CSV table of C-alpha atoms in Angstrom, one decimal:
chain,number,residue,atom,x,y,z
Q,1,UNK,CA,104.6,92.1,83.4
Q,2,UNK,CA,104.9,92.9,79.7
Q,3,UNK,CA,104.7,96.6,79.4
Q,4,UNK,CA,104.3,98.9,76.4
Q,5,UNK,CA,105.7,102.4,76.8
Q,6,UNK,CA,104.3,105.0,74.4
Q,7,UNK,CA,106.3,108.2,74.8
Q,8,UNK,CA,107.6,110.7,72.2
Q,9,UNK,CA,110.4,111.9,74.3
Q,10,UNK,CA,112.9,109.3,73.3
Q,11,UNK,CA,115.3,109.8,76.1
Q,12,UNK,CA,112.5,109.4,78.7
Q,13,UNK,CA,111.1,106.4,76.8
Q,14,UNK,CA,114.5,104.7,76.8
Q,15,UNK,CA,115.0,105.5,80.5
Q,16,UNK,CA,111.6,104.0,81.4
Q,17,UNK,CA,112.2,101.0,79.3
Q,18,UNK,CA,115.6,100.4,80.9
Q,19,UNK,CA,114.3,100.8,84.4
Q,20,UNK,CA,111.3,98.5,83.7
Q,21,UNK,CA,113.6,95.9,82.2
Q,22,UNK,CA,115.9,96.1,85.2
Q,23,UNK,CA,112.9,95.6,87.5
Q,24,UNK,CA,112.2,92.4,85.7
Q,25,UNK,CA,109.5,93.4,83.1
Q,26,UNK,CA,109.5,92.8,79.4
Q,27,UNK,CA,109.2,96.2,77.7
Q,28,UNK,CA,108.5,97.6,74.3
Q,29,UNK,CA,108.6,101.3,73.2
Q,30,UNK,CA,106.7,103.3,70.6
Q,31,UNK,CA,107.1,107.0,69.9
Q,32,UNK,CA,103.9,108.1,68.1
Q,33,UNK,CA,100.2,107.8,68.8
Q,34,UNK,CA,99.4,105.6,65.7
Q,35,UNK,CA,102.3,103.3,66.4
Q,36,UNK,CA,101.3,103.0,70.1
Q,37,UNK,CA,97.7,102.2,69.2
Q,38,UNK,CA,98.7,99.5,66.7
Q,39,UNK,CA,101.1,97.9,69.2
Q,40,UNK,CA,98.6,98.1,72.1
Q,41,UNK,CA,95.8,96.6,70.0
Q,42,UNK,CA,97.9,93.8,68.6
Q,43,UNK,CA,100.1,92.8,71.5
Q,44,UNK,CA,99.6,90.8,74.7
Q,45,UNK,CA,100.5,93.5,77.2
Q,46,UNK,CA,99.8,93.5,80.9
Q,47,UNK,CA,99.9,97.4,81.0
Q,48,UNK,CA,100.4,100.4,78.8
Q,49,UNK,CA,102.3,103.5,80.0
Q,50,UNK,CA,100.8,106.2,77.7
Q,51,UNK,CA,101.9,109.8,77.3
Q,52,UNK,CA,99.1,112.3,76.6
Q,53,UNK,CA,101.0,114.5,74.2
Q,54,UNK,CA,101.9,112.3,71.3
Q,55,UNK,CA,102.5,113.1,67.6
Q,56,UNK,CA,100.0,111.8,65.1
Q,57,UNK,CA,97.3,110.9,67.7
Q,58,UNK,CA,97.2,112.1,71.3
Q,59,UNK,CA,97.1,109.7,74.2
Q,60,UNK,CA,93.5,110.4,75.1
Q,61,UNK,CA,92.4,109.4,71.6
Q,62,UNK,CA,94.6,106.3,71.7
Q,63,UNK,CA,93.0,105.2,74.9
Q,64,UNK,CA,89.5,105.9,73.6
Q,65,UNK,CA,90.0,103.9,70.5
Q,66,UNK,CA,91.5,101.0,72.5
Q,67,UNK,CA,88.4,100.9,74.7
Q,68,UNK,CA,86.0,101.3,71.8
Q,69,UNK,CA,87.7,98.2,70.2
Q,70,UNK,CA,87.1,96.2,73.4
Q,71,UNK,CA,90.7,96.2,74.6
Q,72,UNK,CA,90.8,96.2,78.5
Q,73,UNK,CA,94.6,96.4,79.0
Q,74,UNK,CA,95.3,98.6,82.0
Q,75,UNK,CA,96.5,102.1,80.9
Q,76,UNK,CA,98.6,104.4,83.0
Q,77,UNK,CA,98.6,107.9,81.5
Q,78,UNK,CA,101.6,110.3,81.7
Q,79,UNK,CA,101.4,114.0,81.2
Q,80,UNK,CA,103.3,117.2,82.0
Q,81,UNK,CA,100.0,118.9,82.7
Q,82,UNK,CA,98.5,118.4,86.1
Q,83,UNK,CA,95.3,120.3,85.7
Q,84,UNK,CA,92.1,118.6,86.8
Q,85,UNK,CA,90.4,118.9,83.4
Q,86,UNK,CA,93.3,117.0,81.8
Q,87,UNK,CA,93.1,114.2,84.4
Q,88,UNK,CA,89.4,114.0,83.9
Q,89,UNK,CA,89.7,113.7,80.2
Q,90,UNK,CA,92.2,110.9,80.5
Q,91,UNK,CA,90.1,109.0,83.0
Q,92,UNK,CA,86.9,109.5,81.0
Q,93,UNK,CA,88.7,108.1,77.9
Q,94,UNK,CA,89.2,104.8,79.8
Q,95,UNK,CA,92.6,105.3,81.5
Q,96,UNK,CA,93.0,103.3,84.7
Q,97,UNK,CA,95.4,105.7,86.5
Q,98,UNK,CA,97.2,109.0,86.0
Q,99,UNK,CA,100.7,110.2,86.7
Q,100,UNK,CA,101.9,113.8,86.3
Q,101,UNK,CA,105.5,114.5,85.2
Q,102,UNK,CA,107.9,114.8,86.8
Q,103,UNK,CA,107.3,111.6,88.8
Q,104,UNK,CA,109.2,109.1,90.9
Q,105,UNK,CA,110.1,105.9,89.1
Q,106,UNK,CA,109.4,103.9,92.2
Q,107,UNK,CA,105.9,105.4,92.2
Q,108,UNK,CA,105.5,104.4,88.6
Q,109,UNK,CA,106.4,100.8,89.5
Q,110,UNK,CA,104.0,100.8,92.4
Q,111,UNK,CA,101.1,102.0,90.3
Q,112,UNK,CA,101.9,99.4,87.6
Q,113,UNK,CA,101.9,96.7,90.3
Q,114,UNK,CA,98.5,97.9,91.6
Q,115,UNK,CA,97.0,98.0,88.1
Q,116,UNK,CA,98.3,94.5,87.5
Q,117,UNK,CA,96.8,93.2,90.7
Q,118,UNK,CA,93.4,94.8,89.9
Q,119,UNK,CA,93.5,93.4,86.4
Q,120,UNK,CA,94.3,89.9,87.7
Q,121,UNK,CA,91.4,90.1,90.2
Q,122,UNK,CA,89.0,91.1,87.4
Q,123,UNK,CA,90.3,88.4,85.2
Q,124,UNK,CA,89.5,85.8,87.8
Q,125,UNK,CA,86.0,87.0,88.4
Q,126,UNK,CA,83.2,84.8,87.1
Q,127,UNK,CA,81.7,85.9,83.8
Q,128,UNK,CA,77.9,85.7,83.3
Q,129,UNK,CA,75.5,86.2,80.4
Q,130,UNK,CA,72.0,85.3,81.6
Q,131,UNK,CA,72.2,81.8,83.0
Q,132,UNK,CA,75.5,81.1,81.2
Q,133,UNK,CA,78.5,81.3,83.5
Q,134,UNK,CA,82.2,80.9,83.0
Q,135,UNK,CA,84.7,80.7,85.9
Q,136,UNK,CA,88.3,81.6,84.8
Q,137,UNK,CA,89.7,80.3,88.1
Q,138,UNK,CA,88.3,76.8,87.8
Q,139,UNK,CA,87.9,76.9,84.0
Q,140,UNK,CA,84.3,75.7,84.3
Q,141,UNK,CA,81.4,76.6,82.1
Q,142,UNK,CA,77.7,76.0,83.1
Q,143,UNK,CA,74.3,76.9,81.8
Q,144,UNK,CA,71.5,77.2,84.4
Q,145,UNK,CA,73.5,75.1,86.8
Q,146,UNK,CA,74.3,72.4,84.3
Q,147,UNK,CA,78.1,72.0,83.8
Q,148,UNK,CA,79.2,72.0,80.2
Q,149,UNK,CA,82.4,70.1,79.1
Q,150,UNK,CA,84.4,72.3,76.7
Q,151,UNK,CA,88.0,72.0,75.4
Q,152,UNK,CA,90.7,74.5,76.4
Q,153,UNK,CA,90.4,76.3,73.1
Q,154,UNK,CA,86.6,76.4,73.3
Q,155,UNK,CA,86.9,77.8,76.8
Q,156,UNK,CA,89.3,80.6,75.7
Q,157,UNK,CA,87.0,81.6,72.8
Q,158,UNK,CA,83.9,81.6,75.0
Q,159,UNK,CA,85.8,83.6,77.7
Q,160,UNK,CA,86.7,86.2,75.1
Q,161,UNK,CA,83.1,86.5,73.8
Q,162,UNK,CA,81.7,86.7,77.4
Q,163,UNK,CA,84.3,89.3,78.5
Q,164,UNK,CA,83.0,91.5,75.6
Q,165,UNK,CA,79.4,90.5,75.7
Q,166,UNK,CA,77.3,92.7,73.5
Q,167,UNK,CA,80.3,93.8,71.4
Q,168,UNK,CA,81.6,92.5,68.1
Q,169,UNK,CA,84.6,90.3,68.4
Q,170,UNK,CA,86.4,90.1,65.1
Q,171,UNK,CA,88.2,87.0,63.7
Q,172,UNK,CA,91.4,88.9,63.9
Q,173,UNK,CA,90.9,89.4,67.7
Q,174,UNK,CA,90.1,85.7,68.2
Q,175,UNK,CA,93.2,84.7,66.3
Q,176,UNK,CA,95.4,87.2,68.1
Q,177,UNK,CA,94.1,86.5,71.6
Q,178,UNK,CA,93.3,82.7,71.4
Q,179,UNK,CA,95.7,81.4,68.8
Q,180,UNK,CA,98.4,84.2,69.3
Q,181,UNK,CA,98.2,84.7,65.5
Q,182,UNK,CA,99.5,81.1,64.8
Q,183,UNK,CA,96.7,80.1,62.4
Q,184,UNK,CA,95.7,81.3,59.0
Q,185,UNK,CA,92.7,83.7,58.9
Q,186,UNK,CA,91.7,82.1,55.6
Q,187,UNK,CA,91.1,78.7,57.3
Q,188,UNK,CA,87.8,77.8,58.7
Q,189,UNK,CA,89.1,76.8,62.1
Q,190,UNK,CA,87.3,79.6,63.9
Q,191,UNK,CA,84.0,78.7,62.3
Q,192,UNK,CA,84.5,75.1,63.4
Q,193,UNK,CA,85.1,76.1,67.0
Q,194,UNK,CA,82.2,78.5,67.0
Q,195,UNK,CA,79.9,75.7,65.7
Q,196,UNK,CA,81.1,73.3,68.3
Q,197,UNK,CA,80.6,75.9,71.0
Q,198,UNK,CA,77.0,76.5,69.8
Q,199,UNK,CA,76.4,72.8,69.9
Q,200,UNK,CA,77.4,72.8,73.6
Q,201,UNK,CA,76.2,76.1,75.2
Q,202,UNK,CA,73.3,77.0,72.9
Q,203,UNK,CA,71.5,74.2,71.1
Q,204,UNK,CA,71.0,71.7,73.9
Q,205,UNK,CA,69.3,74.5,75.9
Q,206,UNK,CA,67.3,76.0,73.1
Q,207,UNK,CA,69.3,79.2,73.2
Q,208,UNK,CA,71.0,81.5,70.6
Q,209,UNK,CA,73.6,83.4,72.6
Q,210,UNK,CA,76.5,83.3,70.0
Q,211,UNK,CA,75.6,85.5,67.0
Q,212,UNK,CA,77.4,85.7,63.7
Q,213,UNK,CA,77.9,89.2,62.4
Q,214,UNK,CA,78.5,88.6,58.7
Q,215,UNK,CA,81.7,90.2,57.4
Q,216,UNK,CA,82.5,91.4,60.9
Q,217,UNK,CA,82.8,88.6,63.5
Q,218,UNK,CA,80.8,87.3,66.4
Q,219,UNK,CA,78.9,88.6,69.3
Q,220,UNK,CA,77.6,87.0,72.5
Q,221,UNK,CA,74.2,88.3,73.7
Q,222,UNK,CA,74.5,89.8,77.2
Q,223,UNK,CA,71.2,88.1,78.2
Q,224,UNK,CA,72.7,84.7,77.3
Q,225,UNK,CA,70.3,84.1,74.4
């Protein structure tokens, strides 16, 4: 896994990073809430280990903002406080699991493995929007039972839109998640791909699922158009 550790106690952060690296994971560390949010929102991480008490922005707020922006990366929250209201606040913010300090490193690894398995299972589930379906496992797209031939890049864009159906997906997010930031935002490559997608999944069926939000990005209607 690629794991982001956001922990302001530098010694603990370094120990966690070293242990995770020795366990075979790629690890990055951040020490403040704003830096952690920026890294989590912009990086391709399989999990985030997020401390609650952080300078600049607390972990609960970091998690809330990630979820509001549509990022579904699994989050394991760490805290020195074990009270029920604190656990509830973290989980309500969108955290996937919760670990109270002090903790066993073996338990941390086990929980990260469990989060990764659940995330992989979710990623392989078929996405639907009305009669539009996308199967990540077989990489097949269909509308009302009619299979649609799409390119690998078109598939990845449509999968991103369908995974966040009803939400605005910005051009930055498409570039980051589909192109890995390799293309120029000023080019019209995204517009071209969106147009070809509409020509395949919308127009032949008289639908309007993929919407353009001017100045913001794109949104796929949950009802499939």
